[in-house]
Short mmCIF file of C-alpha atoms in Angstrom, two decimals:
data_model
loop_
_atom_site.label_atom_id
_atom_site.label_comp_id
_atom_site.label_asym_id
_atom_site.label_seq_id
_atom_site.Cartn_x
_atom_site.Cartn_y
_atom_site.Cartn_z
CA UNK A 1 -47.58 58.68 52.78
CA UNK A 2 -51.25 58.20 51.97
CA UNK A 3 -53.19 56.56 54.78
CA UNK A 4 -50.91 57.77 57.56
CA UNK A 5 -51.77 59.86 60.62
CA UNK A 6 -49.18 61.04 63.12
CA UNK A 7 -46.54 59.10 61.18
CA UNK A 8 -48.15 55.66 61.59
CA UNK A 9 -50.47 53.98 59.07
CA UNK A 10 -53.89 53.09 60.39
CA UNK A 11 -56.10 50.75 58.33
CA UNK A 12 -59.21 52.81 58.99
CA UNK A 13 -57.73 55.67 56.98
CA UNK A 14 -59.09 53.95 53.87
CA UNK A 15 -56.17 54.29 51.48
CA UNK A 16 -54.53 51.59 49.39
CA UNK A 17 -51.13 51.04 51.00
CA UNK A 18 -48.16 48.78 50.43
CA UNK A 19 -45.95 46.68 52.69
CA UNK A 20 -43.39 43.96 52.24
CA UNK A 21 -42.23 40.64 53.60
CA UNK A 22 -38.59 41.18 54.57
CA UNK A 23 -35.91 39.25 52.69
CA UNK A 24 -33.11 37.41 54.51
CA UNK A 25 -35.29 36.43 57.50
CA UNK A 26 -36.87 33.53 55.59
CA UNK A 27 -35.07 31.81 52.74
CA UNK A 28 -37.34 29.28 51.10
CA UNK A 29 -36.20 28.45 47.58
CA UNK A 30 -39.69 29.43 46.41
CA UNK A 31 -38.96 33.14 46.87
CA UNK A 32 -35.47 33.91 48.20
CA UNK A 33 -33.03 35.71 45.92
CA UNK A 34 -29.50 34.30 45.57
CA UNK A 35 -27.81 37.19 47.42
CA UNK A 36 -29.81 36.55 50.60
CA UNK A 37 -27.80 33.46 51.57
CA UNK A 38 -24.79 35.61 52.48
CA UNK A 39 -26.83 38.43 54.01
CA UNK A 40 -27.56 39.02 57.67
CA UNK A 41 -28.75 41.41 60.38
CA UNK A 42 -27.06 44.51 58.93
CA UNK A 43 -28.90 43.98 55.66
CA UNK A 44 -32.23 43.57 57.47
CA UNK A 45 -31.65 46.81 59.36
CA UNK A 46 -30.83 48.79 56.21
CA UNK A 47 -33.85 47.39 54.32
CA UNK A 48 -36.18 48.19 57.23
CA UNK A 49 -34.82 51.73 57.41
CA UNK A 50 -35.42 52.22 53.69
CA UNK A 51 -38.97 50.90 54.09
CA UNK A 52 -39.46 53.34 56.94
CA UNK A 53 -38.32 56.27 54.78
CA UNK A 54 -40.15 55.22 51.62
CA UNK A 55 -43.70 55.03 52.94
CA UNK A 56 -44.10 51.28 53.39
CA UNK A 57 -47.04 50.56 55.69
CA UNK A 58 -45.33 47.54 57.25
CA UNK A 59 -42.41 45.17 57.16
CA UNK A 60 -43.17 41.52 57.87
CA UNK A 61 -41.40 38.51 59.33
CA UNK A 62 -42.61 34.91 59.09
CA UNK A 63 -42.37 32.05 61.59
CA UNK A 64 -41.21 28.47 61.47
CA UNK A 65 -39.90 26.83 64.61
CA UNK A 66 -37.87 23.97 63.11
CA UNK A 67 -37.80 22.52 59.61
CA UNK A 68 -37.75 18.72 59.21
CA UNK A 69 -35.17 17.17 56.91
CA UNK A 70 -37.83 16.14 54.41
CA UNK A 71 -38.59 19.83 53.74
CA UNK A 72 -35.22 21.44 54.41
CA UNK A 73 -33.97 21.39 50.81
CA UNK A 74 -36.96 23.37 49.54
CA UNK A 75 -37.77 25.50 52.57
CA UNK A 76 -34.22 25.85 54.01
CA UNK A 77 -33.79 26.08 57.77
CA UNK A 78 -33.27 29.87 57.78
CA UNK A 79 -36.31 31.32 59.51
CA UNK A 80 -35.64 34.18 61.93
CA UNK A 81 -37.83 34.42 65.01
CA UNK A 82 -40.47 37.12 64.34
CA UNK A 83 -40.61 38.60 67.85
CA UNK A 84 -36.84 38.95 68.15
CA UNK A 85 -36.48 40.23 64.59
CA UNK A 86 -39.30 42.77 64.70
CA UNK A 87 -38.21 44.04 68.11
CA UNK A 88 -34.70 44.56 66.76
CA UNK A 89 -36.08 46.47 63.78
CA UNK A 90 -38.43 48.50 65.96
CA UNK A 91 -35.37 50.09 67.54
CA UNK A 92 -34.00 51.33 64.20
CA UNK A 93 -37.26 52.55 62.61
CA UNK A 94 -39.83 55.18 63.53
CA UNK A 95 -43.14 54.75 61.74
CA UNK A 96 -43.33 51.54 59.69
CA UNK A 97 -45.60 48.93 61.24
CA UNK A 98 -44.29 45.52 62.29
CA UNK A 99 -46.25 42.50 61.04
CA UNK A 100 -45.84 38.84 61.88
CA UNK A 101 -46.76 37.20 58.58
CA UNK A 102 -47.52 34.80 59.99
CA UNK A 103 -47.01 33.65 63.55
CA UNK A 104 -48.11 30.06 64.15
CA UNK A 105 -50.00 31.06 67.26
CA UNK A 106 -51.41 27.60 68.00
CA UNK A 107 -47.93 26.31 68.90
CA UNK A 108 -47.95 28.06 72.27
CA UNK A 109 -50.22 29.10 75.10
CA UNK A 110 -51.99 32.40 74.31
CA UNK A 111 -50.57 34.03 77.45
CA UNK A 112 -47.05 33.44 76.12
CA UNK A 113 -47.98 34.96 72.76
CA UNK A 114 -49.72 37.87 74.50
CA UNK A 115 -46.66 38.59 76.66
CA UNK A 116 -44.30 38.57 73.69
CA UNK A 117 -46.38 40.67 71.33
CA UNK A 118 -47.70 43.10 73.95
CA UNK A 119 -44.08 43.83 74.82
CA UNK A 120 -43.28 44.30 71.13
CA UNK A 121 -46.17 46.73 70.77
CA UNK A 122 -44.93 48.66 73.81
CA UNK A 123 -41.31 48.74 72.65
CA UNK A 124 -42.31 49.92 69.16
CA UNK A 125 -44.65 52.66 70.33
CA UNK A 126 -47.79 50.87 69.12
CA UNK A 127 -46.71 49.59 65.70
CA UNK A 128 -47.54 45.89 65.98
CA UNK A 129 -49.86 44.01 63.63
CA UNK A 130 -50.21 40.43 64.83
CA UNK A 131 -50.60 38.17 61.82
CA UNK A 132 -51.47 34.56 62.61
CA UNK A 133 -51.91 31.34 60.69
CA UNK A 134 -52.67 27.68 61.32
CA UNK A 135 -49.29 26.34 60.19
CA UNK A 136 -48.55 23.47 57.81
CA UNK A 137 -45.47 21.59 59.08
CA UNK A 138 -46.66 18.63 61.14
CA UNK A 139 -43.32 17.99 62.85
CA UNK A 140 -43.33 21.46 64.45
CA UNK A 141 -46.56 20.57 66.23
CA UNK A 142 -45.58 17.02 67.09
CA UNK A 143 -42.33 17.98 68.82
CA UNK A 144 -44.27 20.35 71.10
CA UNK A 145 -47.04 17.86 71.79
CA UNK A 146 -49.68 19.89 69.91
CA UNK A 147 -52.27 18.01 67.86
CA UNK A 148 -51.56 18.90 64.22
CA UNK A 149 -54.91 17.53 63.07
CA UNK A 150 -56.76 19.88 65.45
CA UNK A 151 -54.65 22.94 64.73
CA UNK A 152 -57.54 24.88 63.20
CA UNK A 153 -59.75 24.50 66.25
CA UNK A 154 -56.81 25.31 68.51
CA UNK A 155 -56.11 28.49 66.54
CA UNK A 156 -59.76 29.56 66.72
CA UNK A 157 -59.71 29.37 70.50
CA UNK A 158 -56.26 30.91 70.66
CA UNK A 159 -57.56 33.92 68.74
CA UNK A 160 -60.48 34.31 71.12
CA UNK A 161 -58.08 34.16 74.06
CA UNK A 162 -55.62 36.59 72.47
CA UNK A 163 -58.30 39.20 71.92
CA UNK A 164 -58.83 39.19 75.68
CA UNK A 165 -55.18 38.83 76.67
CA UNK A 166 -54.05 41.69 74.41
CA UNK A 167 -56.91 43.94 75.50
CA UNK A 168 -56.82 46.77 78.00
CA UNK A 169 -57.23 44.67 81.17
CA UNK A 170 -54.12 44.01 83.21
CA UNK A 171 -55.81 40.89 84.65
CA UNK A 172 -57.63 39.36 81.65
CA UNK A 173 -60.19 36.61 82.10
CA UNK A 174 -60.90 33.82 79.62
CA UNK A 175 -62.48 30.37 79.81
CA UNK A 176 -62.44 28.04 76.81
CA UNK A 177 -62.21 24.35 76.02
CA UNK A 178 -58.39 24.27 76.04
CA UNK A 179 -57.30 27.50 77.72
CA UNK A 180 -58.52 29.26 80.84
CA UNK A 181 -56.99 32.08 82.86
CA UNK A 182 -58.01 34.77 85.33
CA UNK A 183 -56.39 36.66 88.17
CA UNK A 184 -53.03 36.66 86.35
CA UNK A 185 -51.69 40.11 85.51
CA UNK A 186 -49.52 40.98 82.54
CA UNK A 187 -47.72 44.27 82.06
CA UNK A 188 -46.64 46.21 80.15
CA UNK A 189 -49.90 46.44 78.27
CA UNK A 190 -49.94 47.14 74.52
CA UNK A 191 -49.90 50.79 73.44
CA UNK A 192 -52.72 50.28 70.95
CA UNK A 193 -56.27 50.32 72.26
CA UNK A 194 -58.48 48.44 72.62
CA UNK A 195 -55.72 46.05 71.40
CA UNK A 196 -53.32 45.58 68.49
CA UNK A 197 -54.97 44.45 65.23
CA UNK A 198 -54.99 40.73 64.43
CA UNK A 199 -54.78 39.67 60.79
CA UNK A 200 -55.52 36.07 59.80
CA UNK A 201 -53.45 34.42 57.09
CA UNK A 202 -54.40 31.71 54.62
CA UNK A 203 -56.70 31.08 51.67
CA UNK A 204 -58.30 27.75 52.51
CA UNK A 205 -62.04 27.78 53.26
CA UNK A 206 -61.24 27.43 56.98
CA UNK A 207 -58.78 30.33 56.89
CA UNK A 208 -61.22 32.63 55.08
CA UNK A 209 -63.92 31.71 57.58
CA UNK A 210 -61.50 32.38 60.45
CA UNK A 211 -60.56 35.78 59.02
CA UNK A 212 -64.22 36.66 58.53
CA UNK A 213 -65.35 35.66 61.99
CA UNK A 214 -62.32 36.53 64.11
CA UNK A 215 -59.89 38.72 62.20
CA UNK A 216 -59.33 42.44 61.86
CA UNK A 217 -57.65 41.71 58.54
CA UNK A 218 -57.12 38.95 56.00
CA UNK A 219 -53.75 37.92 54.53
CA UNK A 220 -54.45 35.68 51.54
CA UNK A 221 -51.80 33.20 50.52
CA UNK A 222 -51.26 32.47 46.87
CA UNK A 223 -54.61 33.58 45.45
CA UNK A 224 -54.43 34.54 41.78
CA UNK A 225 -56.04 37.78 40.65
CA UNK A 226 -59.03 36.02 39.13
CA UNK A 227 -59.65 34.19 42.41
CA UNK A 228 -59.59 37.19 44.72
CA UNK A 229 -63.02 38.73 43.97
CA UNK A 230 -64.80 35.49 44.83
CA UNK A 231 -62.75 35.05 48.00
CA UNK A 232 -63.47 38.62 49.10
CA UNK A 233 -67.19 38.18 48.45
CA UNK A 234 -67.20 34.99 50.51
CA UNK A 235 -65.28 36.61 53.35
CA UNK A 236 -67.68 39.54 53.54
CA UNK A 237 -70.70 37.25 53.39
CA UNK A 238 -69.36 35.12 56.24
CA UNK A 239 -68.51 38.21 58.28
CA UNK A 240 -72.01 39.57 57.90
CA UNK A 241 -73.52 36.20 58.79
CA UNK A 242 -71.38 36.10 61.93
CA UNK A 243 -72.67 39.52 62.95
CA UNK A 244 -69.23 41.15 62.93
CA UNK A 245 -69.78 44.83 62.26
CA UNK A 246 -66.19 46.08 62.29
CA UNK A 247 -64.54 46.54 58.88
CA UNK A 248 -61.90 44.03 57.82
CA UNK A 249 -58.61 44.98 56.15
CA UNK A 250 -58.26 42.94 52.96
CA UNK A 251 -54.78 42.30 51.63
CA UNK A 252 -53.10 40.57 48.75
CA UNK A 253 -49.63 39.47 47.69
CA UNK A 254 -48.83 41.06 44.36
CA UNK A 255 -46.82 39.53 41.56
CA UNK A 256 -43.05 40.12 41.75
CA UNK A 257 -42.17 43.67 40.68
CA UNK A 258 -39.33 45.50 39.00
CA UNK A 259 -39.61 49.26 38.53
CA UNK A 260 -38.12 50.17 35.15
CA UNK A 261 -36.54 47.93 32.54
CA UNK A 262 -34.58 45.20 34.33
CA UNK A 263 -31.98 44.30 31.71
CA UNK A 264 -31.85 40.79 33.15
CA UNK A 265 -34.21 37.82 33.34
CA UNK A 266 -36.72 38.58 36.09
CA UNK A 267 -39.24 35.88 35.25
CA UNK A 268 -42.40 35.71 33.21
CA UNK A 269 -44.74 36.65 36.06
CA UNK A 270 -42.80 39.75 37.12
CA UNK A 271 -44.59 43.03 36.55
CA UNK A 272 -41.98 45.47 35.25
CA UNK A 273 -41.68 48.69 33.28
CA UNK A 274 -42.74 52.28 33.78
CA UNK A 275 -44.24 53.45 37.07
CA UNK A 276 -47.62 54.18 35.49
CA UNK A 277 -47.84 50.67 34.03
CA UNK A 278 -47.12 49.10 37.41
CA UNK A 279 -49.47 51.42 39.28
CA UNK A 280 -52.24 50.82 36.76
CA UNK A 281 -51.93 47.08 37.29
CA UNK A 282 -51.88 47.37 41.09
CA UNK A 283 -54.92 49.67 41.07
CA UNK A 284 -56.89 46.69 39.77
CA UNK A 285 -56.52 45.19 43.23
CA UNK A 286 -58.03 48.31 44.78
CA UNK A 287 -61.04 47.95 42.48
CA UNK A 288 -61.56 44.45 43.89
CA UNK A 289 -61.71 45.80 47.44
CA UNK A 290 -58.08 45.26 48.46
CA UNK A 291 -56.72 47.80 50.95
CA UNK A 292 -53.11 46.69 51.38
CA UNK A 293 -50.75 45.16 48.85
CA UNK A 294 -47.71 43.16 49.85
CA UNK A 295 -45.03 43.82 47.27
CA UNK A 296 -41.87 41.89 46.44
CA UNK A 297 -39.06 43.08 44.19
CA UNK A 298 -36.71 41.01 42.05
CA UNK A 299 -33.12 41.87 42.90
CA UNK A 300 -29.52 40.64 42.64
CA UNK A 301 -28.16 42.48 45.66
CA UNK A 302 -29.27 44.43 48.71
CA UNK A 303 -28.45 47.66 46.88
CA UNK A 304 -30.61 46.72 43.92
CA UNK A 305 -33.45 45.84 46.29
CA UNK A 306 -33.27 49.14 48.20
CA UNK A 307 -33.01 51.04 44.91
CA UNK A 308 -36.20 49.29 43.81
CA UNK A 309 -37.90 50.19 47.09
CA UNK A 310 -36.95 53.85 46.67
CA UNK A 311 -38.18 53.87 43.07
CA UNK A 312 -41.46 52.27 44.05
CA UNK A 313 -42.02 54.68 46.92
CA UNK A 314 -41.23 57.77 44.88
CA UNK A 315 -42.60 56.86 41.44
CA UNK A 316 -45.29 54.18 41.79
CA UNK A 317 -46.84 54.80 45.24
CA UNK A 318 -48.05 58.36 44.48
CA UNK A 319 -50.13 56.89 41.63
CA UNK A 320 -51.86 54.11 43.60
CA UNK A 321 -54.68 56.27 44.95
CA UNK A 322 -54.93 58.68 42.03
#
């Protein structure tokens, strides 16, 4: 796969790569396919294995702690835990990276998050990408006694603490407004040095600012194609103003895809047809400055999904960097 060294994709390799949010593990009516309701762990394992074989840069798992009744009809209550799910999939894959897209990191003390994700990085041989976001469900914060209205400020400090806690020091030291720790050792340490990458999710002005100032990558949420160039320009301007010299990995979520002619109603927004047509459309993202594309395939069964993944990896992916 383009952009891979020693079997594992590294963002600094500079190639346009593709990953995917796993089905089954989150089943909001906004994006879940009908077959996912009856699917389970065996399906997740097979899909992750196919992603591993077909050159996907990462597989991703989202986080919601508990869904209130007012949102349950639309969001469903099916949200697998990202640490447990990604650790399970780490054991059945070899090279695909494991992304939390996104973990609501402000819900817990940064030392808890550091322990969980450092262990995941160790168990996976250094394949973790920690994706974080501010969260949007007030009840999840309220039940844990976390101030929902201050979640952005809490996440900012949590990120600062995580950069220390996931670093190379066995006894990290941090002092902030809400969190402080020193003289407390955590092992095993992450495999990746100086620490696993942290990608920041969200497209609000606060989220873009957070990604610019504190993130190693940006995971936009719902930006249309015509919006992305302006968002990317703003992010880079804010990053420069903050004096952050390290490059940032810019992502996007592509329109739904179907490789070939579907023969069934896949929706007006779905990009379908020949491999060259799809690749030509996705290369437009690269021209904007995007480095990783999150893809999603329309499907009526697990088999149709994995067939689509194979077709994308063999027919479309070789054309993305042409």
